[in-house]
Each structure stands twice: as structure tokens, then as C-alpha cells.
Amino acid sequence: MLGSPSLRLVGKRLLMAVPIVLGVSILTFWVLNLIPGNAAQQLLGPEASPDQIQQLEEEMGLNRPQVVRYLDWLGGAVHGDLGTSLVSRQPVTDELGPRLAVSGEVVGLAFLISLGLAIPVSLLAARWPNRMLDRISMVVSTTGLSVANYVFALLLVLLFAVQLAWFPAIGYTPLSESVTGNLRSLALPAIAIAFPLFCFYTRFLRSDLVDQMQGEDYIMTARAKGIGPWQVLLRHAFRNSAFGLITIVGLNLSTLIGATVIIEQIFALPGIGQMLLQAINTRDFIVVQACVIVFAIITVLANLLADLLYAVLDPRIRYGSN
Amino acid sequence: MAVTEAPASSVLAVDETAPAPARKWLRSLAIGLPAGLLVLIFGACFVLPLVAPIPKPTGGDVLSSSLPPFSPGHLLGTDPNGNDIFSRILYGGRSSLIVAISVNLLGLALGGSLGALSAHFGGAVDTIIMRVLDVFIAFPSLVLTLAVAQSLGPSQRNTIFALAFFSIPAFARISRAATLRLREQPFMVAAKLSGTSTWRILVRHIAPNIGPQLMTFAMLGMGIIMIIEGALSFLGLGIPPPAPSWGNMIAQGQLSLSATPLLVVWPSLALFLTVIGFNQLGEALRARWSGR
Amino acid sequence: MSDTLLQVEDLRVRFDQRGRRVYAVNGLSYRLRAGQMLAIVGESGSGKTVSSRALMGLLPPSATVTGSARIDGVELVGMPEPEMRRHRGADIAMIFQDPTRSLNPTMRIGAQITEAIRAHARVEKDAARARAMELLSLVRISDPQRRFYEYPHQLSGGMRQRVMIAIALASDPKLLIADEATTALDVTTQAQIMDLLGELRSRLGTAIILISHDLGLAASYADDVIVMYAGRAVEYAPTRTLFAKMRMPYTRALLDAIPRLERQSHARLPITPGQPPDLTALPPGCAFEPRCARATPQCRTSRPPFAQHEVGHWWACWNPCKDGEPV
Ligand SMILES: Nc1ncnc2c1ncn2[C@@H]1O[C@H](COP(=O)(O)OP(=O)(O)OP(=O)(O)O)[C@@H](O)[C@H]1O
Ligand code: SF4
Ligand SMILES: [Mg+2]
């Protein structure tokens, strides 16, 4: 039953996403070329002679003008070739897959944990506003939003890895090796990413629900029908909040990606965040460029997806309002 | 139901916006408490080292390394390099705060005016500026900052530049949205019709009206910047050691987390208190300004 | 007497709000027979909405309701919430002013109606659907098969209000409260909805409380009229009597305001100079005194009793208007 308004929206948003991703690639390329002392120098070390450097530069095509190099890179990227790592000499695309899988798993778990907790907590809080649970959840989520995720991650390590030894402090067990081992190795990183999200979602959802319960006429209509309070909350208020929640979840993904960099560093997870950080530290700008583009595409796609889901789910947009 | 209606609907003298005394008191507490906390923190970081005999944050003596808290002359003890932890907290806070303030001022000044101009002129200018901002906003902020920080090399000044890369677009967005809302206001229309110069409109009409919103955003922005600055330093791409910063202190403490967790706890606590101070102040200001 | 459906006696509602008390309803009494249409009229803030929501237990927790309201002899004031829920929709139903906001924008019309049907009866999905179609036809919505699957924003304002009426009638309530149900609609639609309400009342025998600013509307449709001011009834009579022998200066002022009624609902009603009273501190005398052209010193110091001064005609005034006399 998808009407044309939705389809038109999809087309428009996709068209808008293309220049954004292009812009991001240009920006990264430009920023990375500000690096003083280029990659050849970096690779050969400080003792390299100017001749050696020049030779390698020519080999790598670094002496060509920036625009040419960018277009060259772009040509490859469009065909899925994001270049060859300066350090490992391997195609970047090959390494990206498994890395993305690890990061994706952590982020997916984090979403599950945060939404899985935030939704019931907000519903309970909104069912009895200003009571104990509501107050506690508000204090926790307000405070939680002021805690840096790396601090929270270290607290988790201190408590659950060092003191209680429930989970390993660092390291990653692949899913293929052991499912429980895999989950155990990802538990702390996922919780570290999930906690701020939980705080954020709870705050949003709780206040959106309470605002509706106290202010919206359709809630009054629902109550006047004589249906129970939970039904009013779930079928009427939550249903409407869900649309806003979807958008927020989509928008969060970009913040989350930042979080993976630091969390993967703390827990030594072989994800894309770690890959980026290592590449930054070895000045492997081909890999940096690739990671940043992947991050940007994910962000843009996530926002797009949130918009589209909203459009598909919300009847007001689906059928074109008025 | 009165709650659903605009305040103007209840003709009776139940002025819902006028706070009863208790509420007023609570409200000023909501602003006063975080503001007081921040004054304390600023005082400790910027004034205390000048007036009190606080040891240097660097160049400590190996002989007095890893002293426990409340050791003579070292309130919070010393780190493995023999540096006074309390002093490092104060000096580290100083550099973090300088970074956060500079980044926000840059964002406020450049992003704020960019957004206001963009909205004010509209048309193609606006479209182009917004597209460029979209590019920046599509960037995962920490990733961008990491890349910039790395290419510029770690230093306090470069950290500021790197962070400004995404505070400017963020401020521009807020300021643009606020200005757009203003555009429809009668006094703006009147000013335009009467031929007031663009500059005058910006300074006399737009700036004072979007100011509160931008200030609130800046308060919340301070917290975010403090955290990201900490992250940069934590990853070794911010303020380079041995100069102290909360982020690099946490990173250093992480190395001996199980043996001496306090090394992580102190800077984390300082960071948390500062961030919650800014966040709560921002929220309270928002509540006050939107309540009008 | 035996056909009394609703008996309201000395109903009072107070809001405790941030340390101040708002006395919204201050001793309201009236009686409603089955199938009767009663209009409650008064300017904004006079307590029409609050007093009727008190009957359904739909006030926010800050409200304290005292007095008595019995429907078919069952006391509603102080009834525990779970029990109240069984009466809501089943005995008393309500429709609201703004049909755009009172329907859930993200639910299909059909789902919103069947929800009301199934709230009080164990009905299979199919049966509920059939009944919903029936209700849609009853409120004169053409093509119910299609409308059933549509969303509120696909309907016109008048149709949405018809859907609201269908929802309200889902469980055959004995009493329907229409709170400014036509205020947000244009004049033609307003008349259609009022006609529909009138027809439903005679067909189904549903009693209706018609809440309105508009004394003219009340005059055309209601059997009896209550005029409210500052949370109290100030005049109460069968519609004919009221218009033939208007006693209260305030009612007169309301009537004079009718030609000016094309204003926004809930807008300040400039019926007569001056402000309505402060409900946090009501004066000891007549609440209308500061604005009343007929006020005497007595009006300021003592409150006129609300009493039946003529057969079937109640009012509260020290200096009522005589027949035909100008205010
Ligand atoms: N939740 C509440 N808290 C405090 N005061 C309230 C609340 N709800 C209503 N009131 C007050 O009670 C009084 C009566 O309100 P009510 O809504 O019954 O008026 P009304 O006669 O329906 O007016 P209108 O024509 O504007 O609908 C008003 O002064 C209103 O401000
Ligand atoms: S009692 Fe007095 S003040 Fe009140 S309406 Fe009658 S004449 Fe006017
Ligand atoms: Mg009302």
C-alpha cells in the first residue's frame, strides 16, 4: 500500500545523500593532505634520504596534483576499491569486512540493550509519573548523560573484570569460536556503549509519553472509552512516541560510531574503530580515508533509513497529509 | 482540560506561568547549584594554583612517586612519575576548560553568525551553506576530530581547531533555525520594510533574540566538548604528556587500573562534576528561557 | 422523578496546583432525565468542562472532587478508578471540541472504533468490525467500508467529529457529553452535527449534555439550560422559560454576546466589561458583582442563594431582571 508520497521521498533523500558522501570524501582527502611530512617519509623513517623518499613518492603516485589523486581515488572507490594499505600493502576493502562485522555486532548489542531497557523503564515511569521508579530513572539518566563513555567503560572494567572477574577485561572471541565466549567478550563494550544511549532514550521516551498522557486529546478520548491505563499507554501514547524514537535511533548512529573508536581501543576489539585509530597512528592515510568514508556512508544511510522508516510507518506521511 | 490549552485560554486569573514562591526558589536553586559548582571548579583551576602553594604538575621526583592520598604536601598523593595528582587535576582542568571555552566561543561567533546570515539571506546562499554544513554533520564528530588532530599534530591549539571543525556547524544549525523562526516576527518584518541595514538588523534584532538559545546550546556544548577533548587526549591525540589533561591522566591511569584505580578515579570525577555542572546549568537556563 | 438519569448535587472541584488552590466548581446541582438534552452555558473558565469531566473521573490527579453525582442511583464521586473505568464509555461517553486532536493520528478509524466496542463487551473481531460499520452508517458517514481503513487526517473536520460520535456511541451509553463539540467546525457542519445529535437522541434515547459558549445553540436544541458562572449555576430553567423570562443580568449579557460569536472558541468572550473572578479567592458576595450593571451594596456582602423562585425556574440574584426590562 506504499503510496507515491513515500516513493518520492525515498528518491529525494537518496539524491541528497550522494553529494553529502562526496563532500565528506573531498573533505577527508583535503584534511589528510594537510599532514606535514607525507606518507612516504613516514613509511621510510627519519633516516631516509631525499632520493629514496622521492622514489617512493613516485611509486605511490604521491607527487601528482591533489585533484588528480582524488579523482583517481574516487574512480576506484566507486568500483569498491578503496586503495591499498600503505603499511600492510593489502587491499583495504578486504580488511574492512571482518572489522565491520565486529563493530556491527557491538553496536547492535548496544542498541538491543539500551532499547530493551529504556522502553520498559520509560513505560513504567510514565505509568506512574513522579513516583519512585520515575524519579530514579530520571536521576540515573540525567547523571548518566554527564559521564564520559571511556570513564564508564573503565568503571565497568574495574568492577566486572578486575573485582568480580565475570567478564574478560580485554580481547575478542570470534563468534565462530564460541558463542558464549563471544558474548562474554562483547558484554562490557556493549554495555559501555549502551549506557549513555539508555539514558538518552529513557529521557526522551519518558517525557514524550508523559507529555502525551497529560496533554493530548486523543489520550483523553482513549481513556473516555473506558479502556485500561496500560492499553492507553501502549496503544496510544507509545505508538506515537515510537515514531520519534526511530528518528532518534537513526541519528544516534553517528555518535555511536565515534564511541566505537574509543571503546574498541579500551577493550582491544578488532573493529573498524580500532582500524581507524591504528591507521591514524601509523599515518596510513589510505586506510584512514577508507574508514572515514565508511563511517560517513553509514551515518548518512542511517539517517536516510530513519527518515524512510518514519515515512513508511507514519500514516500522516505515508498517505500525504491533507 | 486546561493543560491542553494555550495559557491564553484560561481567562481566569490562574496565571500558570507565574511561579509560586516555592517554585521560584527551586528554579533559582536549579541555576544556582550548578553555577556555584562551576564557579568552584573555575576558581580551583585558575585561581588556586596562583594563591596556594600547589606543587608543579610536571617534573616530579621519582623518589616521591605513587604516594597515597593525604601524604604530606600531596592532598591526593602522587602519580607513578612523582607528580602531585591534585596539581595535575587543577592544571589539567585549566587546559581542558580553555579548550572547551575557545571551541565554544569560536562556534558561537563563527557558527552563530554563519547560521544567522544564512537564514537571513535565504535563497542560494542559504542552500549552499546548508549543504556544506550537512557534509560536516554527516561526519561522525569524533572521527573527524581524530583525523584533524592527527594531521595537525597533537597540541592544545590544534585540539581547539580540530574541535571547532564540528562546533561551528552545530552552532550554525541552531542559529539558522532560531533566525528562521524570528523572520516571521512582526518587528523583523517592520525593520526590513523600514529599510534598516542588514548589519543593524543582525546586531540589534537577531543577535539579542537568538542569544539565549545559543547560550543554552553553548552550555550543553561545553559538556560535550570537555568529554570529546578528554577522549582525544585519552587516545593520545589531544594535549600531549607530560602536560596534564584529564583525558591523558585517565589514559595513564588505565595502565595500572587494577593496582591503583584512584589514578583513574580522580580525573574522572573532576570531568564528571564539570560536565554535569555545564549540563545542568544548560538545562536550567533552557527551562527558564522557554518558560517565558 | 423515577426517570431521573443523572442527579448532581453540590458538586465541587478544587485543583491544588503549586501551592495555590483553584476552586473551579463550587456547588453545582442539576438533574437530568433519560433522553433529555441539557445545555450548560457560560463564558470561558466558568467550569463547564471541569464539572462534566468530574462525572467521568477524567480529571488530573491535582483535582479533588466532592459532593455527589449519581447515574441511575450509582454514586460516581469517589468511585475507585477500576470501577469508574467500567462506567466510562459504557454509561457516560464524551466527545470533545477539536476532532482533529481527539482522534489518534496514527491509528485507523476502524481500530479506534472497535477499541471502544471491545472495551466493554466480549466481541469477536469480525463482529466488532460489523458493529463499527453500523456505527459509521449511523453517524451518516458514507462509504463506511472505505473509511474504516482510513486515517483521521484523510477525513474532513465534520467527518472526524462524526467518527468521534460513533466512538462515543459504541457501547450504547445512557449519557453523552458533548463538550463544545461543534465549536471548531464551520457553521454548516456545525448545524449538521447538531442535527445528528438531536436525531440520535430521539432514536437511541441517549441523554445529552451540551456544553457551549453559545446560548443561541442551546436555545435551538436543548430542553433545559444551565447558565454557569465562576463554578456555580446561576440560572436554570427549561429553554422556553429561560428565553421568555430571563432573570440573571449575566444570562442577558451572554445573550447579547451571540452576534459576536464568530470568534475562536475559548477566546475571551467580551460579553460584558471586566474580568471573570479569580477562582483562587472568590468574593463573599455575588461573584458577578464587579461586572454587574444591576449590582447593589448587598450584592457585594452576601451571596444570593440559588433557588427555585418561579416554577421550574431557578436563579441566584438579589435584583433579577423583570419581564421585558432592559439590563
Ligand atoms: N488541571 C487544572 N489545574 C488547575 N486549574 C484548572 C485545571 N483544569 C481547569 N482548571 C481551571 O478550572 C477553571 C474552569 O475550567 P473549565 O475548563 O471547566 O472552563 P470551561 O467553562 O470549560 O471554559 P472553556 O469555555 O474555556 O472551555 C478554569 O479557571 C481553569 O483554569
Ligand atoms: S446578585 Fe447583584 S451583582 Fe449578582 S447578578 Fe444579581 S444584581 Fe448582579
Ligand atoms: Mg471547556
Coordinates of C-alpha atoms in Angstrom, one line a residue, chain C residues 11-280:
Chain C
L11 CA -20.6 19.1 43.1
R12 CA -17.3 20.8 43.9
V13 CA -13.9 20.6 42.2
R14 CA -10.8 22.1 43.5
F15 CA -7.3 22.0 42.0
D16 CA -4.2 22.1 44.2
Q17 CA -1.7 23.5 41.9
R18 CA 1.8 24.6 43.0
G19 CA 0.7 25.7 46.4
R20 CA -2.4 27.6 45.2
R21 CA -6.0 26.4 45.1
V22 CA -8.2 26.9 42.2
Y23 CA -11.9 26.5 43.0
A24 CA -13.2 25.5 39.6
V25 CA -16.6 24.2 40.5
N26 CA -18.3 25.4 43.7
G27 CA -21.5 23.6 44.4
L28 CA -23.2 22.7 41.2
S29 CA -26.6 20.9 41.3
Y30 CA -28.8 19.7 38.5
R31 CA -30.9 16.8 37.3
L32 CA -31.1 15.1 34.0
R33 CA -33.9 12.8 32.8
A34 CA -33.2 9.9 30.5
G35 CA -33.2 11.1 26.9
Q36 CA -33.1 14.7 27.8
M37 CA -30.9 17.3 26.3
L38 CA -29.4 19.8 28.8
A39 CA -27.3 22.7 27.8
I40 CA -24.6 24.0 30.1
V41 CA -23.7 27.5 29.0
G42 CA -21.2 30.0 30.4
E43 CA -18.2 32.0 29.4
S44 CA -14.7 30.5 29.3
G45 CA -13.4 29.3 32.6
S46 CA -16.8 29.0 34.3
G47 CA -16.3 25.3 35.0
K48 CA -18.3 23.6 32.3
T49 CA -15.6 21.2 31.2
V50 CA -14.3 20.5 34.7
S51 CA -17.7 19.8 36.1
S52 CA -18.5 17.3 33.3
R53 CA -15.2 15.6 33.4
A54 CA -15.6 15.2 37.1
L55 CA -18.6 12.9 36.2
M56 CA -16.3 10.6 34.3
G57 CA -13.3 10.7 36.6
L58 CA -11.2 12.2 33.9
L59 CA -9.7 15.0 35.9
P60 CA -5.9 15.2 36.6
P61 CA -4.7 13.9 39.9
S62 CA -4.4 17.5 41.2
A63 CA -8.2 17.7 41.3
T64 CA -10.3 17.0 44.4
V65 CA -13.9 16.3 43.7
T66 CA -16.6 16.4 46.4
G67 CA -20.4 16.4 46.5
S68 CA -22.4 13.8 44.7
A69 CA -23.2 12.7 41.2
R70 CA -25.4 9.6 40.7
I71 CA -26.1 8.0 37.5
D72 CA -29.0 5.5 37.8
G73 CA -28.5 5.8 41.5
V74 CA -24.8 4.8 41.4
E75 CA -22.6 7.3 43.1
L76 CA -19.7 8.4 40.8
V77 CA -17.9 10.8 43.1
G78 CA -15.2 9.0 44.9
M79 CA -15.6 5.8 42.9
P80 CA -12.4 3.8 42.6
E81 CA -10.7 4.0 39.2
P82 CA -11.1 0.4 38.1
E83 CA -14.8 0.6 38.8
M84 CA -15.1 4.0 37.2
R85 CA -13.5 2.5 34.1
R86 CA -16.5 0.2 33.7
H87 CA -18.8 3.2 33.6
R88 CA -16.7 5.2 31.2
G89 CA -17.8 4.7 27.7
A90 CA -20.5 2.2 28.8
D91 CA -22.7 4.6 30.8
I92 CA -21.3 8.0 30.0
A93 CA -19.4 8.9 26.9
M94 CA -17.8 12.2 25.8
I95 CA -16.9 14.0 22.7
F96 CA -14.5 16.9 22.6
Q97 CA -14.1 20.2 20.9
D98 CA -11.3 19.6 18.4
P99 CA -11.9 16.5 16.3
T100 CA -8.5 16.9 14.8
R101 CA -6.8 16.4 18.0
S102 CA -9.1 14.0 19.7
L103 CA -8.5 11.1 17.3
N104 CA -5.3 9.3 17.4
P105 CA -3.4 10.3 14.2
T106 CA -1.6 7.1 13.8
M107 CA -4.5 4.7 14.1
R108 CA -7.0 3.7 11.5
I109 CA -10.5 4.9 12.1
G110 CA -11.8 1.4 12.3
A111 CA -9.3 0.4 15.0
Q112 CA -10.3 3.4 17.1
I113 CA -14.0 2.5 16.9
T114 CA -13.6 -1.3 17.5
E115 CA -11.4 -0.5 20.5
A116 CA -14.3 1.3 22.0
I117 CA -16.7 -1.5 21.2
R118 CA -14.5 -4.1 22.7
A119 CA -13.7 -2.1 25.8
H120 CA -17.0 -3.2 27.4
A121 CA -18.1 -6.3 25.6
R122 CA -16.5 -9.5 24.7
V123 CA -16.9 -9.2 21.0
E124 CA -15.1 -11.1 18.3
K125 CA -13.1 -9.1 15.8
D126 CA -15.5 -9.7 13.0
A127 CA -18.5 -8.8 15.0
A128 CA -16.8 -5.7 16.3
R129 CA -16.0 -4.7 12.7
A130 CA -19.6 -5.2 11.6
R131 CA -20.7 -3.1 14.5
A132 CA -18.2 -0.4 13.7
M133 CA -19.6 -0.2 10.1
E134 CA -23.1 0.0 11.6
L135 CA -22.0 2.9 13.8
L136 CA -20.3 4.7 10.9
S137 CA -23.6 4.5 8.9
L138 CA -25.5 5.6 12.0
V139 CA -23.5 8.8 12.2
R140 CA -24.0 9.2 8.4
I141 CA -20.6 8.5 7.1
S142 CA -20.8 7.5 3.5
D143 CA -18.8 4.5 2.3
P144 CA -18.0 3.1 5.7
Q145 CA -16.2 0.1 4.1
R146 CA -13.6 2.5 2.9
R147 CA -13.5 4.9 5.8
F148 CA -12.9 2.1 8.2
Y149 CA -9.4 1.6 6.9
E150 CA -8.5 5.3 6.6
Y151 CA -6.6 7.5 9.0
P152 CA -8.0 10.6 10.7
H153 CA -6.1 13.1 8.5
Q154 CA -7.8 11.7 5.5
L155 CA -11.2 12.9 6.8
S156 CA -12.7 16.3 7.0
G157 CA -13.3 18.0 10.3
G158 CA -17.0 17.2 10.2
M159 CA -16.4 13.6 9.4
R160 CA -13.9 13.3 12.2
Q161 CA -16.4 14.6 14.7
R162 CA -18.9 12.0 13.3
V163 CA -16.3 9.4 14.0
M164 CA -15.9 10.7 17.5
I165 CA -19.7 10.4 17.9
A166 CA -19.5 6.8 16.6
I167 CA -16.8 6.0 19.2
A168 CA -18.9 7.6 21.9
L169 CA -22.0 5.6 20.9
A170 CA -20.0 2.3 20.7
S171 CA -21.3 0.9 23.9
D172 CA -24.8 2.4 23.9
P173 CA -24.2 5.0 26.7
K174 CA -27.1 6.5 28.5
L175 CA -25.5 9.8 28.6
L176 CA -23.4 11.6 26.0
I177 CA -21.4 14.7 27.0
A178 CA -20.7 16.9 24.0
D179 CA -18.1 19.4 25.2
E180 CA -18.1 22.3 22.7
A181 CA -18.5 19.6 20.1
T182 CA -19.2 21.9 17.2
T183 CA -17.2 25.0 18.2
A184 CA -14.2 24.1 15.9
L185 CA -16.4 23.4 12.9
D186 CA -17.8 25.8 10.3
V187 CA -21.4 26.9 10.5
T188 CA -22.9 24.4 8.1
T189 CA -21.0 21.5 9.5
Q190 CA -22.0 22.7 13.0
A191 CA -25.7 22.5 12.1
Q192 CA -25.3 19.0 10.6
I193 CA -23.6 17.7 13.7
M194 CA -26.2 19.2 15.9
D195 CA -29.0 17.8 13.8
L196 CA -27.2 14.4 14.0
L197 CA -27.0 14.6 17.8
G198 CA -30.7 15.6 18.0
E199 CA -31.7 12.7 15.8
L200 CA -29.6 10.2 17.7
R201 CA -31.1 11.3 20.9
S202 CA -34.6 10.6 19.7
R203 CA -33.7 7.4 18.0
L204 CA -31.5 5.9 20.8
G205 CA -32.9 7.7 23.8
T206 CA -29.4 8.9 24.8
A207 CA -29.4 11.8 27.1
I208 CA -27.1 14.6 26.1
I209 CA -25.3 17.3 28.0
L210 CA -24.5 20.0 25.5
I211 CA -21.6 22.2 26.7
S212 CA -21.3 25.5 24.9
H213 CA -20.5 29.2 25.0
D214 CA -23.3 29.8 22.7
L215 CA -26.7 30.5 24.3
G216 CA -28.2 30.6 20.8
L217 CA -27.1 27.0 20.1
A218 CA -28.6 25.9 23.4
A219 CA -31.8 27.7 22.6
S220 CA -32.2 25.8 19.3
Y221 CA -31.6 22.3 20.6
A222 CA -31.7 21.9 24.4
D223 CA -34.7 21.1 26.6
D224 CA -33.2 22.8 29.7
V225 CA -30.4 25.3 30.1
I226 CA -28.0 25.8 33.0
V227 CA -26.0 29.0 33.0
M228 CA -22.8 28.8 34.9
Y229 CA -20.6 31.5 36.3
A230 CA -17.5 31.0 38.4
G231 CA -18.1 27.4 39.0
R232 CA -21.7 27.8 40.1
A233 CA -25.1 27.5 38.4
V234 CA -26.6 31.0 38.3
E235 CA -29.8 30.3 36.3
Y236 CA -31.5 27.1 35.4
A237 CA -34.8 26.7 33.5
P238 CA -36.5 25.0 30.6
T239 CA -35.2 26.6 27.5
R240 CA -38.6 28.3 26.7
T241 CA -39.0 29.7 30.2
L242 CA -35.4 31.0 30.2
F243 CA -35.8 32.9 27.0
A244 CA -39.2 34.2 27.9
K245 CA -38.3 35.4 31.4
M246 CA -34.5 35.8 31.6
R247 CA -33.8 36.8 35.2
M248 CA -30.0 36.9 35.5
P249 CA -28.1 40.0 34.3
Y250 CA -25.3 37.6 33.4
T251 CA -27.5 35.5 31.2
R252 CA -28.7 38.6 29.5
A253 CA -25.1 39.6 28.8
L254 CA -24.4 36.1 27.3
L255 CA -27.4 36.5 25.0
D256 CA -26.2 39.9 23.9
A257 CA -22.9 38.3 23.0
I258 CA -24.3 35.9 20.5
P259 CA -24.0 38.1 17.4
R260 CA -20.3 38.3 18.1
L261 CA -19.8 34.6 18.4
E262 CA -17.8 34.1 15.2
R263 CA -14.7 34.3 17.3
Q264 CA -12.3 31.5 18.1
S265 CA -13.6 29.1 20.6
H266 CA -12.1 29.6 24.0
A267 CA -11.3 33.2 23.0
R268 CA -12.0 35.7 25.7
L269 CA -15.7 36.4 25.5
P270 CA -16.3 40.1 25.7
I271 CA -19.8 39.7 26.9
T272 CA -19.6 42.5 29.4
P273 CA -16.7 44.6 30.6
G274 CA -14.5 43.3 33.3
Q275 CA -12.7 40.1 34.2
P276 CA -14.2 36.9 35.4
P277 CA -13.4 36.4 39.1
D278 CA -10.2 35.0 40.5
L279 CA -11.0 31.4 41.3
T280 CA -8.3 31.2 43.9

